[in-house]
Amino acid sequence: ARAWRELLLAPFSQVNPLLCVPSQAALPSWPAVVSVAADGVEVRSGGSREAAALPAGVRLAPSSCRGLGCLPGDGLHLRMSLRRPPPAADLFSALRESLKPQKNYDFYCQSCGDIIVKDRKFLRVLPLPSENWSALVEEWCCHPNPFARSTLHPQHDDCFFGDTFFLLNSGNESHKSKENTRVICERCKTMLGEKVSSDTIKYYITQVIFQPSEESFSPTPRSQFLQSMIAQCLMELSSAKSTFRFTITGDNEKVYILIWLLNSDTLLVESLGSSFSNNGFTQFGDIFMPSSGPVGTWNAVKVLYQPCIKSRNKELADAWENDIGVHPLKFPSETCLELLLILGLNTNALPPSLQRMNSFQVRNSFV
């Protein structure tokens, strides 16, 4: 029997997740018999039998099965209730909370692993106000802005966190490009951040990994790391500011992507190791998702997005930039293009009926 791959998209502890069995791996003849149990799904046709199990802790409610059908180009679709324990309270822990005062940390280039800052201990790890804080002060104060000439620059023992970056005192570290203020990795020449003053460097969270000095550096695939950082960023901002629409802007001030966060509690379940993985719908592929055995599960966020390169969706992008309900996120321009490529690859891996919602494209990014 030919192996087949399942794709399950569902919010935690809620009903009606969608199970999709791609048509290329579906049964060779009809009619087919679909059997649903609490721990998996089985499909029989003629003399062939295909089965897929769910991971421990995830259970289906067979009596709730509905919407069974076969969509041309997609394969077999069915919906049913899903039972799963709620996620841990710290599942989406704030990035800044992972950096503690009074501990020694090493900072690495995420792309090549070259060490950037070694054995740095901070006395203070503090969040920065939002980027438009100065304008808000002027709105609320009945006298001239007392902070108009103030700058929030860290001292040597400080680390300040923004939405997509952190600020460090440059100390003796020097990765500044001779041509401009871009801060680059000396080994792989990847942009890491920007020099914002004579003694302050802005490092983007998508470019740098930090960890306690006593731990050895363990590389993470670039795509996996980038997806995780962006997903955590969207989660933190949507929770703190009730914001669900974002513009992804490069360091050249151009808008590259519009993102609309739909679900932040999505669970992805995918059967791995099948011969079908090299053909048809593959949610992430080996380069995008870490292997976790015969059945993989990932916590993910579901987003809608629109590309804005080469003047695409310019009117919508202009409208979003002028909308106070949309939050801007700034990254290196090269990183914006990386993210756009990952979004497109993931969308193309989905069954055709799940690739679009209205004029937006659909994307699942694991955390």
Phi, psi and omega in degrees: 000141180284137179289155178222159186244135179256155176224116183243123180242117185203144171288155178300134169055028178237178189262167170060048168293161180254127174252125182239123175256108184305144186293329181296333181254005181286182188286149187288343183211159177244156005283162178238151178248121180254122179247129181245125175240173183296331185251010178169183182231141179230139180234129179237142175205123184060234179262005182259154181216129178236137181221149176221130181262156175263155179290162179301138179093346178252125183226143176262159173251095186306324183292345181268001184300132178205171176068025180291129180187170179241119180263130178304129180084344181258304187119206184275129177241140170206153180236146176197167181288147181238135175243129180206142178301146179297152180293155177298152184299331183258023182302316180250062182293144181297138181302318183294337180286346179277353177250113187253146173292160177064022174234150180269134183231149169250144179244134185235151167292125183293330185288317186238349178085006179293138182284134183254311178230128185246132169054053179262131176249134181250139173274331180226134171235108191232145176281143175274152173292166180299160188296336181259026184297325182295319178295324179293322178300317181296326179291326187266340182268142177265008179224168182306147182302114182288347182256011187302325182257008181272147175236140181261079180249138183283148169278180185300328183262018182247152167224120181252132181254132169254193181293319186233012185205170168224151182254132175233148170289130188294332179054233180264357182284140179217108176234020184286135175291143180290334185280327185205198184269004179295135177260121186240156175285131182292334182274305187256357177066020175284142177289129180255329183178208183221150173273112184262345173201181183296336183230015183230131178242134174262117175256132179279142183293342179274355186247342190230141173248134173238147179202159181306143185299332182284348180268143176279149182289130177239114184292147176241134178309137186306312183297317179298314181297314183297315178301315183297316181296316180295316180299316179296321179298313179298319180298312183297316182290320179295324179287318185281328188238005182052041179250133183234356177243138186221145169254133176261112186244142178276171177290353173268010177070011177269142177277127182256323186214144168253130183234134177239115181281122180263296182237138177248003183234037181280142175246127176255129176235128183219131174287133184248168172075020180265160178291346181283348187297339181262009183212133176086214189278112175235115191304311180230327186080167185298333183279348184252332184232140177288144179284138179225033178102193184294334176234122182255142175230141180218137170281136187214164170248147177252128182230155166256149181211157175227126174286146182234012180286155180053041175066016175291141177053037185297317181297318179293319179297318178297319180295319180293322180295332181264005182262122182291346178276358180255131183258126179278140175235128184249132177222168172303144183302322178298324179291323177299319179291322175302313181297319179297321178296316179298318178301313181295318179297320180293318179299317180294338180280344179282154172302147186308321183290346182254004187278339185224151171224111190056236181265000183265153173266151186258146183211140172244127181238124184279155185251000000 
